[in-house]
Backbone as a printed PyTorch tensor [residue, N CA C, xyz], in Angstrom:
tensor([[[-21.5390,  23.6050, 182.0170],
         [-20.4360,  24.2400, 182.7040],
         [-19.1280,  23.6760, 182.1540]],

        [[-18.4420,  24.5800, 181.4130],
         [-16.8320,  24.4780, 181.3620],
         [-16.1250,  24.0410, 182.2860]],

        [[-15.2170,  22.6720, 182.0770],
         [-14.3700,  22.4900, 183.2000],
         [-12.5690,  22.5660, 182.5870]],

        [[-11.6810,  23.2160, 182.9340],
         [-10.9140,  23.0940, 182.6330],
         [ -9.8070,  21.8870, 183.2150]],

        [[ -8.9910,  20.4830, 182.3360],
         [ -8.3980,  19.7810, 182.7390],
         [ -7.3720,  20.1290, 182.5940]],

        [[ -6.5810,  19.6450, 184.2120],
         [ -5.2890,  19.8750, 185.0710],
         [ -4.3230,  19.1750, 183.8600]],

        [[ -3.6400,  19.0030, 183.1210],
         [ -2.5150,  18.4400, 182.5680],
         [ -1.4350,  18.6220, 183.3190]],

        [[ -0.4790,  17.6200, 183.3400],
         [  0.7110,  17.3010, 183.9550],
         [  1.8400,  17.9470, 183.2820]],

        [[  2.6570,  18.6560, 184.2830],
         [  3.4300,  19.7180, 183.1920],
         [  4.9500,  19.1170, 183.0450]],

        [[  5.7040,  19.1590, 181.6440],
         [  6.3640,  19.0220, 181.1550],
         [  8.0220,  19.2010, 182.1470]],

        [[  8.7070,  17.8550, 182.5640],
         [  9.9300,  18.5890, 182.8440],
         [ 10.6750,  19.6110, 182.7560]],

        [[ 10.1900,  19.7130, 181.5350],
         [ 11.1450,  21.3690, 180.8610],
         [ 10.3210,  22.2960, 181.1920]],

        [[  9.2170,  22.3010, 181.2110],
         [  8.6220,  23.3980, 181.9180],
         [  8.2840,  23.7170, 183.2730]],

        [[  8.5740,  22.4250, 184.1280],
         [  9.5410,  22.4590, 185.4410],
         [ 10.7380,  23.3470, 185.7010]],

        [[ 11.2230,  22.8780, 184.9960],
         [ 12.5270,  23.4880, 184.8420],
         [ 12.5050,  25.0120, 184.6560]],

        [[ 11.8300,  25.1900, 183.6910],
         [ 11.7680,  26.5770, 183.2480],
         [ 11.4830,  27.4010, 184.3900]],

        [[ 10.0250,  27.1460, 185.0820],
         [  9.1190,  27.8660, 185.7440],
         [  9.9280,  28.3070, 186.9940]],

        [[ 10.9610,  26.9150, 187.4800],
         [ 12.0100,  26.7630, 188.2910],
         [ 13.0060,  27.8090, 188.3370]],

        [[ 13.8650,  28.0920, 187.0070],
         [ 14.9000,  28.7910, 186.9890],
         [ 14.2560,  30.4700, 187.2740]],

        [[ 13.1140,  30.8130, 186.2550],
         [ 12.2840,  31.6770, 186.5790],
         [ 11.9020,  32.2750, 187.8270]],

        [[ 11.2860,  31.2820, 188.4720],
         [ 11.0970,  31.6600, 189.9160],
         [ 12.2210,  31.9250, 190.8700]],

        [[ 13.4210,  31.1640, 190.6710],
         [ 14.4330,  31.5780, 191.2050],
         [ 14.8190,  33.0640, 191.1330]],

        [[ 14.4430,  33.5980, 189.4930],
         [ 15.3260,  34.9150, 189.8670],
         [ 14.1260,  35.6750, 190.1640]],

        [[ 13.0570,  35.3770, 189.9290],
         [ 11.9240,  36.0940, 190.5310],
         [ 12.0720,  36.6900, 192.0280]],

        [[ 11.9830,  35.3690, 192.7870],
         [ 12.2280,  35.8590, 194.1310],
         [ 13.5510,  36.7260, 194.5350]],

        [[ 14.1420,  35.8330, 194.0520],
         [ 15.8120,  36.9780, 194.5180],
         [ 15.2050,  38.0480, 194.0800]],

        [[ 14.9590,  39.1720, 193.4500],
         [ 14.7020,  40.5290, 193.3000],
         [ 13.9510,  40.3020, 194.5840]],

        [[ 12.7430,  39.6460, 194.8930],
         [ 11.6610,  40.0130, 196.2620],
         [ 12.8930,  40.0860, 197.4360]],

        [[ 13.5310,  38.9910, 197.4930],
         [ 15.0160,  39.0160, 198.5620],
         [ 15.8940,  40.3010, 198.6000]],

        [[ 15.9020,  40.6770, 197.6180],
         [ 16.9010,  42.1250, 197.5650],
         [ 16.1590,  43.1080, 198.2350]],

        [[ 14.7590,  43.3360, 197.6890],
         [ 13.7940,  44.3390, 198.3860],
         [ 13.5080,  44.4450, 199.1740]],

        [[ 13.1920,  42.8990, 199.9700],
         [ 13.2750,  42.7940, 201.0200],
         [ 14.3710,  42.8420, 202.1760]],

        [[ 15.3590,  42.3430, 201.6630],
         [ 16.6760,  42.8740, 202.4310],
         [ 16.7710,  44.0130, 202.2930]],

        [[ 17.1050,  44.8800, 201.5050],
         [ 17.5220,  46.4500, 201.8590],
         [ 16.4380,  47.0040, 202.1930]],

        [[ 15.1020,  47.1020, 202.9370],
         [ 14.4680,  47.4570, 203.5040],
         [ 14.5540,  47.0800, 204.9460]],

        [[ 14.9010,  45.6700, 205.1160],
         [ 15.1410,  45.6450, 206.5780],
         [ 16.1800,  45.6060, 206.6830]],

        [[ 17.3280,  45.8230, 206.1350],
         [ 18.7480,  46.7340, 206.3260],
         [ 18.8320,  47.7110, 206.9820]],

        [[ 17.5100,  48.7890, 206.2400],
         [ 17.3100,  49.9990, 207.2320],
         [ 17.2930,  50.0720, 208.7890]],

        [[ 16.8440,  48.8760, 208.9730],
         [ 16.0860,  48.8200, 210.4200],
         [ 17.0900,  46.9290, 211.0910]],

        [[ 17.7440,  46.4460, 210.1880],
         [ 18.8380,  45.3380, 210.7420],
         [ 18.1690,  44.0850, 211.0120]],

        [[ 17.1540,  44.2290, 210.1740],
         [ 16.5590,  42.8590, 210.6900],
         [ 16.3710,  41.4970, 209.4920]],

        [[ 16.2050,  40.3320, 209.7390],
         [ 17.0300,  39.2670, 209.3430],
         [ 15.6670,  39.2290, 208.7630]],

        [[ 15.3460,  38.1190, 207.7620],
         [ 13.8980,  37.6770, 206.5250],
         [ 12.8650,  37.3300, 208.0780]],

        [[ 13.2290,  36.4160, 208.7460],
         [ 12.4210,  36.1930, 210.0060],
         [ 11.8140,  37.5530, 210.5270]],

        [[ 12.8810,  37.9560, 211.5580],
         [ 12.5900,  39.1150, 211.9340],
         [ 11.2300,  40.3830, 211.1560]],

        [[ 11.4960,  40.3480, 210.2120],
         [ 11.0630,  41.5300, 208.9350],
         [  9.1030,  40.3860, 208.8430]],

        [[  9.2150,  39.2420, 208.6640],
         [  8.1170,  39.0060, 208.3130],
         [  7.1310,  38.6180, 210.2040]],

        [[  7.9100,  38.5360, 211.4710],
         [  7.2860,  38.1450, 212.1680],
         [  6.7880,  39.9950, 212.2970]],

        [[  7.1280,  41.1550, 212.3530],
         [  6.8260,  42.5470, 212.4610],
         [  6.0490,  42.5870, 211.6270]],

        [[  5.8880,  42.1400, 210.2260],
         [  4.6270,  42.6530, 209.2010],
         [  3.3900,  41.4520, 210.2330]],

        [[  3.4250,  40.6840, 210.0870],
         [  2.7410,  39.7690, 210.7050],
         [  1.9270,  40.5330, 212.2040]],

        [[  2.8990,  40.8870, 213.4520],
         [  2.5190,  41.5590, 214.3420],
         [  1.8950,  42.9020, 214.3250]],

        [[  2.2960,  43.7910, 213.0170],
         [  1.6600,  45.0770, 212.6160],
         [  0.1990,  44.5990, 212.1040]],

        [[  0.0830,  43.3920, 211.5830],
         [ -1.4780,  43.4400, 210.9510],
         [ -2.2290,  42.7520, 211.9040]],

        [[ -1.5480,  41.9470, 213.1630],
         [ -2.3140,  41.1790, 214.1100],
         [ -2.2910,  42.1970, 215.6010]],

        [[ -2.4340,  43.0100, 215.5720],
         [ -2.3930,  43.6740, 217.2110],
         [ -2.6420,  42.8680, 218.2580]],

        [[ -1.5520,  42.5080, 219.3320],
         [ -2.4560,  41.9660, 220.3060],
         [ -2.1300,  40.3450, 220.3110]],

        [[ -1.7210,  40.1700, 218.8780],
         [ -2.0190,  38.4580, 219.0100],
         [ -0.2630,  38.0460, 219.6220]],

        [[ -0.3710,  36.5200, 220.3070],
         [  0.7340,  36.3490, 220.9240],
         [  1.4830,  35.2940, 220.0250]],

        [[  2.6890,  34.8760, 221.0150],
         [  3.7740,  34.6340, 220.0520],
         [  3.5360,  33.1380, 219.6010]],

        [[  2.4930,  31.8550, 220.0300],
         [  2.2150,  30.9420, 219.1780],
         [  1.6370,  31.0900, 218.2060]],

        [[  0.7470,  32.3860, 218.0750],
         [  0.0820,  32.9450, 216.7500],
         [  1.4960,  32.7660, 215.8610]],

        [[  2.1510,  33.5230, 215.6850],
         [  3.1350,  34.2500, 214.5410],
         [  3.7620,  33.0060, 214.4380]],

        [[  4.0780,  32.4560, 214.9550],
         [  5.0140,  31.1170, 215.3610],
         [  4.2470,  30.0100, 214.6530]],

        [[  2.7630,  29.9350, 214.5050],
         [  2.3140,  28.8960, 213.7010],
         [  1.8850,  29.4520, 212.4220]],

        [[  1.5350,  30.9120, 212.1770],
         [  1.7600,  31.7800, 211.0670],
         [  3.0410,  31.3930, 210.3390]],

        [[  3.8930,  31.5890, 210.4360],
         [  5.2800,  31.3560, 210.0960],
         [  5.7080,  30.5560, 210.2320]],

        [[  4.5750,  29.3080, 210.5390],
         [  5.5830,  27.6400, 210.9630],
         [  6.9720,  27.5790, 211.1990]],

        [[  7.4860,  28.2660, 212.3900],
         [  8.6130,  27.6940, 212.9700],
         [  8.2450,  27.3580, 214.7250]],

        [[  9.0140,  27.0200, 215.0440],
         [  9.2510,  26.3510, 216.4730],
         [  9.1080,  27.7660, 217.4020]],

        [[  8.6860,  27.6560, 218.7260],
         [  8.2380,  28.2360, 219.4260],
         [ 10.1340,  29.2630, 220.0910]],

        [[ 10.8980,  28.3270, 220.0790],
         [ 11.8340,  28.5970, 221.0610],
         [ 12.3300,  29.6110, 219.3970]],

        [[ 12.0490,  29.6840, 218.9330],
         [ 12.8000,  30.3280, 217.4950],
         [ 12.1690,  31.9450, 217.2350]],

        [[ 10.3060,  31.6110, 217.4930],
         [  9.6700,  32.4880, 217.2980],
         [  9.8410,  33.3030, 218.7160]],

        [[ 10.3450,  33.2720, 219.9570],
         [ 11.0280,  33.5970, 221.1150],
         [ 11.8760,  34.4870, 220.8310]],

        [[ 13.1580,  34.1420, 220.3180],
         [ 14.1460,  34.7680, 219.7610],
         [ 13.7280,  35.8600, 218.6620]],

        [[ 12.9360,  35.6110, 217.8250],
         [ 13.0710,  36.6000, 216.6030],
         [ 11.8640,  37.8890, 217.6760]],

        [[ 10.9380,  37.2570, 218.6740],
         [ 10.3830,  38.6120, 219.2900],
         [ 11.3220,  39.2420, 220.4650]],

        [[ 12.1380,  38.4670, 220.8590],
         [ 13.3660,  39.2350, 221.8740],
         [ 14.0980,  40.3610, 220.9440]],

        [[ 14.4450,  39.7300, 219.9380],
         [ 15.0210,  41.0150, 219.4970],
         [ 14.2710,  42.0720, 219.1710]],

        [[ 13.2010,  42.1070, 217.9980],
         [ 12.4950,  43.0590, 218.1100],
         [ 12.0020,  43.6120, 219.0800]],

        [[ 11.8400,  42.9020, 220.4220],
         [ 11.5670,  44.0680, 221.5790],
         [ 13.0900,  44.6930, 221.9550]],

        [[ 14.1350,  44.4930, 221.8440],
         [ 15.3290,  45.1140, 222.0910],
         [ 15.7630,  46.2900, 221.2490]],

        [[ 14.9240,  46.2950, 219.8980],
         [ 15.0730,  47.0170, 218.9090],
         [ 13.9990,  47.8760, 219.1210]],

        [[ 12.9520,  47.8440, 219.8650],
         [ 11.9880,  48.6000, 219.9040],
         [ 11.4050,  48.9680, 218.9560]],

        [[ 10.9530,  47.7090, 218.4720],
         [  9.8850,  47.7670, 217.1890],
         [  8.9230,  46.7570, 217.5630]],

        [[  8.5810,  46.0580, 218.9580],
         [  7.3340,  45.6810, 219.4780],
         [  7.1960,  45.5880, 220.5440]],

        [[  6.3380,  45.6290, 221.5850],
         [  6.0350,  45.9520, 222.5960],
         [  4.8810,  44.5300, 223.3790]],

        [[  5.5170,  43.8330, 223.9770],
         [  4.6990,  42.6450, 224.8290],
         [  4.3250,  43.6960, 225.9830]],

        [[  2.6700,  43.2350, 225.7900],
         [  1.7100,  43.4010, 227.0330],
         [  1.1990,  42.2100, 227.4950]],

        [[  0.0370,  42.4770, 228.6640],
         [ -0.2250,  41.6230, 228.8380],
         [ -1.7690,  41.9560, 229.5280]],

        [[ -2.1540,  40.2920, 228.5860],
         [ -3.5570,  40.4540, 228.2140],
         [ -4.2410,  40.5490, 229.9410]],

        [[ -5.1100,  41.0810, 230.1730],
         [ -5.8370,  40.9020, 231.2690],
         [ -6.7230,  39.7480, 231.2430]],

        [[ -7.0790,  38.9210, 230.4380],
         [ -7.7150,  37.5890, 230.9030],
         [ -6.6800,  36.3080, 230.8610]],

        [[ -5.5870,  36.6850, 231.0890],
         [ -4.5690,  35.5790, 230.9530],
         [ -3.0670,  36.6500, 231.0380]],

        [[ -2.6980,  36.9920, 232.1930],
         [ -1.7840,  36.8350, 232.3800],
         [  0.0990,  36.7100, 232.1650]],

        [[ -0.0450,  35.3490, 232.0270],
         [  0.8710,  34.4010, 231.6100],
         [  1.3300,  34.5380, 230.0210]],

        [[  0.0130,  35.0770, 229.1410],
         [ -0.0640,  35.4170, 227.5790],
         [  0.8470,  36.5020, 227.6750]],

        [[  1.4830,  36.6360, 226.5490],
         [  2.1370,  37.9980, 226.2240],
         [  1.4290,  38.5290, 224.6540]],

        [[  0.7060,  39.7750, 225.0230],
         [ -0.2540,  40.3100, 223.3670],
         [  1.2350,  41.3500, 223.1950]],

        [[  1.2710,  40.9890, 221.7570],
         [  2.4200,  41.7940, 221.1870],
         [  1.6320,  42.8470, 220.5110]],

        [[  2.8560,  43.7600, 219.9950],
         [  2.1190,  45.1830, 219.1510],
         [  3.3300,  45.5020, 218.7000]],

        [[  3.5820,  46.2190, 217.4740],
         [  4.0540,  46.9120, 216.7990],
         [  4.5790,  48.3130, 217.6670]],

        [[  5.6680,  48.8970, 217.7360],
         [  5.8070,  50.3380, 218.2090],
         [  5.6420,  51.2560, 217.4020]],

        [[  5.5530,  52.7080, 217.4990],
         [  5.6050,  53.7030, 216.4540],
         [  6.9860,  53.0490, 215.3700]],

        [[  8.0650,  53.1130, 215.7980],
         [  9.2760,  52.5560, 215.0450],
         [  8.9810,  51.9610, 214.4040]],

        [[  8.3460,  50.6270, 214.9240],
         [  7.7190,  48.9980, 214.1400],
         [  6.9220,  49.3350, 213.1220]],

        [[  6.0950,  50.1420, 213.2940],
         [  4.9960,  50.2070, 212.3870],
         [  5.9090,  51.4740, 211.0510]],

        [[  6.5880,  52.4580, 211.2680],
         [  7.2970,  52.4360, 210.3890],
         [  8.3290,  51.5460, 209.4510]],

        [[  9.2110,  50.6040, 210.1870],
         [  9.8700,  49.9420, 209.4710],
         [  9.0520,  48.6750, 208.3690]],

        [[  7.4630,  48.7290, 209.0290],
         [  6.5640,  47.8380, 208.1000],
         [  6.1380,  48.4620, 207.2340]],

        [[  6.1930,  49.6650, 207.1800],
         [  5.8790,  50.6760, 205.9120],
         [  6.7350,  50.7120, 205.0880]],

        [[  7.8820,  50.8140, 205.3930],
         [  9.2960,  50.5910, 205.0240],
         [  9.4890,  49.1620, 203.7490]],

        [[  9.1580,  47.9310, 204.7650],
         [  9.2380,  46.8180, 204.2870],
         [  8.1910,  46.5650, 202.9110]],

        [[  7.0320,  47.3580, 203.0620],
         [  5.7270,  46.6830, 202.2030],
         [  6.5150,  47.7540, 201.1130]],

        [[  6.4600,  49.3640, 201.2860],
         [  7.1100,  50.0020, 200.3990],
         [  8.0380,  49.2180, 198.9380]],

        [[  9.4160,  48.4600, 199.7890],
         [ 10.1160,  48.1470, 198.7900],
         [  9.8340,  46.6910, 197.9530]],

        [[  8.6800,  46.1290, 199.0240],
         [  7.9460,  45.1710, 198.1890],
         [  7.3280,  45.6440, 196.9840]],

        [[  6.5650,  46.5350, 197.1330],
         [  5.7190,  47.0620, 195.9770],
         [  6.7110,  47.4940, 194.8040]],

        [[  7.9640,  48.1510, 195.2930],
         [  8.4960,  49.0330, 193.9630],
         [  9.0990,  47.7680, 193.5100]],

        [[  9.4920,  46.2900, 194.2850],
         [  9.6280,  45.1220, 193.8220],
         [  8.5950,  44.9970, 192.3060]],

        [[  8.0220,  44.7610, 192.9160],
         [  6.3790,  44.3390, 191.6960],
         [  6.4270,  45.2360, 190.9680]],

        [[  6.0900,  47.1160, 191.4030],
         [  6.1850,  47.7750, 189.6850],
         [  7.7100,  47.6780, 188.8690]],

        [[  8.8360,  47.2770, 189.4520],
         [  9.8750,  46.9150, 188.4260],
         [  9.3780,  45.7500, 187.6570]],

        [[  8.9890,  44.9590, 188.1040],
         [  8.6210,  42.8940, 187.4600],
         [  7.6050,  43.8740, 186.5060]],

        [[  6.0000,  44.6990, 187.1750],
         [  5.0770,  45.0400, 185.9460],
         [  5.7130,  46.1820, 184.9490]],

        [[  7.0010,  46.6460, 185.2030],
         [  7.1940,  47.4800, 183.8960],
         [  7.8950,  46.8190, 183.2910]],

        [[  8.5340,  45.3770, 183.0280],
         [  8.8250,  45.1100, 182.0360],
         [  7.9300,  43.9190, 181.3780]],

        [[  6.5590,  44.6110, 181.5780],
         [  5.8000,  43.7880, 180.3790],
         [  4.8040,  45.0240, 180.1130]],

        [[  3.5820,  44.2640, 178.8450],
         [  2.8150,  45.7940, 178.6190],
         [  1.4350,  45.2470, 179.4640]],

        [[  0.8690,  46.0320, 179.3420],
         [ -0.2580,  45.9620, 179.9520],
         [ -1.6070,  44.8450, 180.1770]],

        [[ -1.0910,  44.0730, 178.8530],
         [ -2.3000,  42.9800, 178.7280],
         [ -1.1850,  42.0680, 179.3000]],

        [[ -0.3330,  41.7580, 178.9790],
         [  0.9460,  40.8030, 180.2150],
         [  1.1770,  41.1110, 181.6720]],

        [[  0.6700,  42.2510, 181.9280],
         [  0.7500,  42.7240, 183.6230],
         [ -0.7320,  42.2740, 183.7630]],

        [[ -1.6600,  42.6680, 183.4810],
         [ -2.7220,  41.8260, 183.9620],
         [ -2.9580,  40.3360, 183.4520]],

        [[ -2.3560,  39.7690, 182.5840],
         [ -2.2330,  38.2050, 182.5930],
         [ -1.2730,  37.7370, 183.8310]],

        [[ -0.2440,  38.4410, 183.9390],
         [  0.5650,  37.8180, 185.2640],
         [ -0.1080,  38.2130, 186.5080]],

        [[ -0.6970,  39.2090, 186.9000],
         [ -1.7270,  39.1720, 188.0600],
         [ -2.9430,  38.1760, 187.9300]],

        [[ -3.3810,  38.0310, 186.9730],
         [ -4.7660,  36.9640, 187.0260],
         [ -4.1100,  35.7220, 187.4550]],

        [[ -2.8120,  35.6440, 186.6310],
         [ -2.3890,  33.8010, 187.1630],
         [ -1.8180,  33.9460, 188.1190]],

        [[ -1.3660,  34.8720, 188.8980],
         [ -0.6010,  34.7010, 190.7070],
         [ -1.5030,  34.9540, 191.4610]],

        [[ -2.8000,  35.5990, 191.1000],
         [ -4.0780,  35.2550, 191.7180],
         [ -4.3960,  33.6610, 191.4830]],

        [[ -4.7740,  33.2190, 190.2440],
         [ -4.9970,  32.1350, 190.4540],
         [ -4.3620,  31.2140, 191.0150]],

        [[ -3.0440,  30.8410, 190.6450],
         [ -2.4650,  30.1310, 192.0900],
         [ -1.9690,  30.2250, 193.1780]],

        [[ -2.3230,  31.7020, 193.8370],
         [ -1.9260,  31.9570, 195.6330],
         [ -3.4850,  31.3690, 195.6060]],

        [[ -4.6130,  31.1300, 195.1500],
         [ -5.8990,  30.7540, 195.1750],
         [ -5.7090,  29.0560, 195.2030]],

        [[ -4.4870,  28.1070, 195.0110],
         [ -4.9160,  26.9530, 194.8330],
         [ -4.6530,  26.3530, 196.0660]],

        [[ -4.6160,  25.1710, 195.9210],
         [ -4.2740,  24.5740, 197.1350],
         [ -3.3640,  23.8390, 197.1260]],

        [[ -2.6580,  23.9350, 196.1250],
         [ -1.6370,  23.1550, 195.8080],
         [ -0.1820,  23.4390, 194.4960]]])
């Protein structure tokens, strides 16, 4: 069995991967902002709604430890979206006291919305390479959303 060894990577290619990723994401930031522009909602806001659209039901320490922030924070970012009427607190019948969130018709559009300008994010990044470079850059952002480190 082939093992491939980890080498320690080069300052400069720190650096590089660094400046890179910087403008990488800013395009994801742009896409992501003018998608929840549409709908006024802040990077929080926008990811606790994708989060609540794929979790039906689940409550607000879920999203809140999903999104590692503080409880009194993850509070706020679901007050507004229920003011905006893009989620809807029920409440669970074996507890009460729980609040099960949901997505509204609205919500679940503006997450269509959001994933939308993610994607045309990514086919801008895959059209400027050719085809054996779009699937080399998917194999390696597979391989490291796969690491653990």
């Amino acid at each position: 069995m082939l093992c491939c060894r980890m080498t320690e990577p080069t300052q400069e290619q720190v650096d590089q991967l660094t400046r890179a990723f910087e403008l990488f994401t800013r395009r994801f930031k742009v896409a992501e902002a003018a998608a929840a522009a549409d709908n006024a909602l802040n990077a929080l806001d926008a990811q606790t709604l994708v989060f609540i659209g794929d979790n039906p039901g689940c409550g607000i320490g879920d999203v809140a430890r999903y999104l590692n922030v503080a409880m009194t924070t993850m509070s706020s970012a679901i007050d507004r979206l229920v003011r905006k009427d893009l989620v809807e607190r029920g409440r669970p019948e074996e507890d009460r006291r729980s609040a099960a969130l949901t997505a509204t018709g609205a919500g679940r559009q503006a997450i269509e919305d959001h994933i939308a300008a993610y994607r045309e994010a990514c086919r801008m990044m895959l059209r400027s390479l050719d085809p054996k470079e779009q699937r080399e850059l998917i194999r390696l952002t597979e391989k490291i959303s796969r690491s653990g480190s």
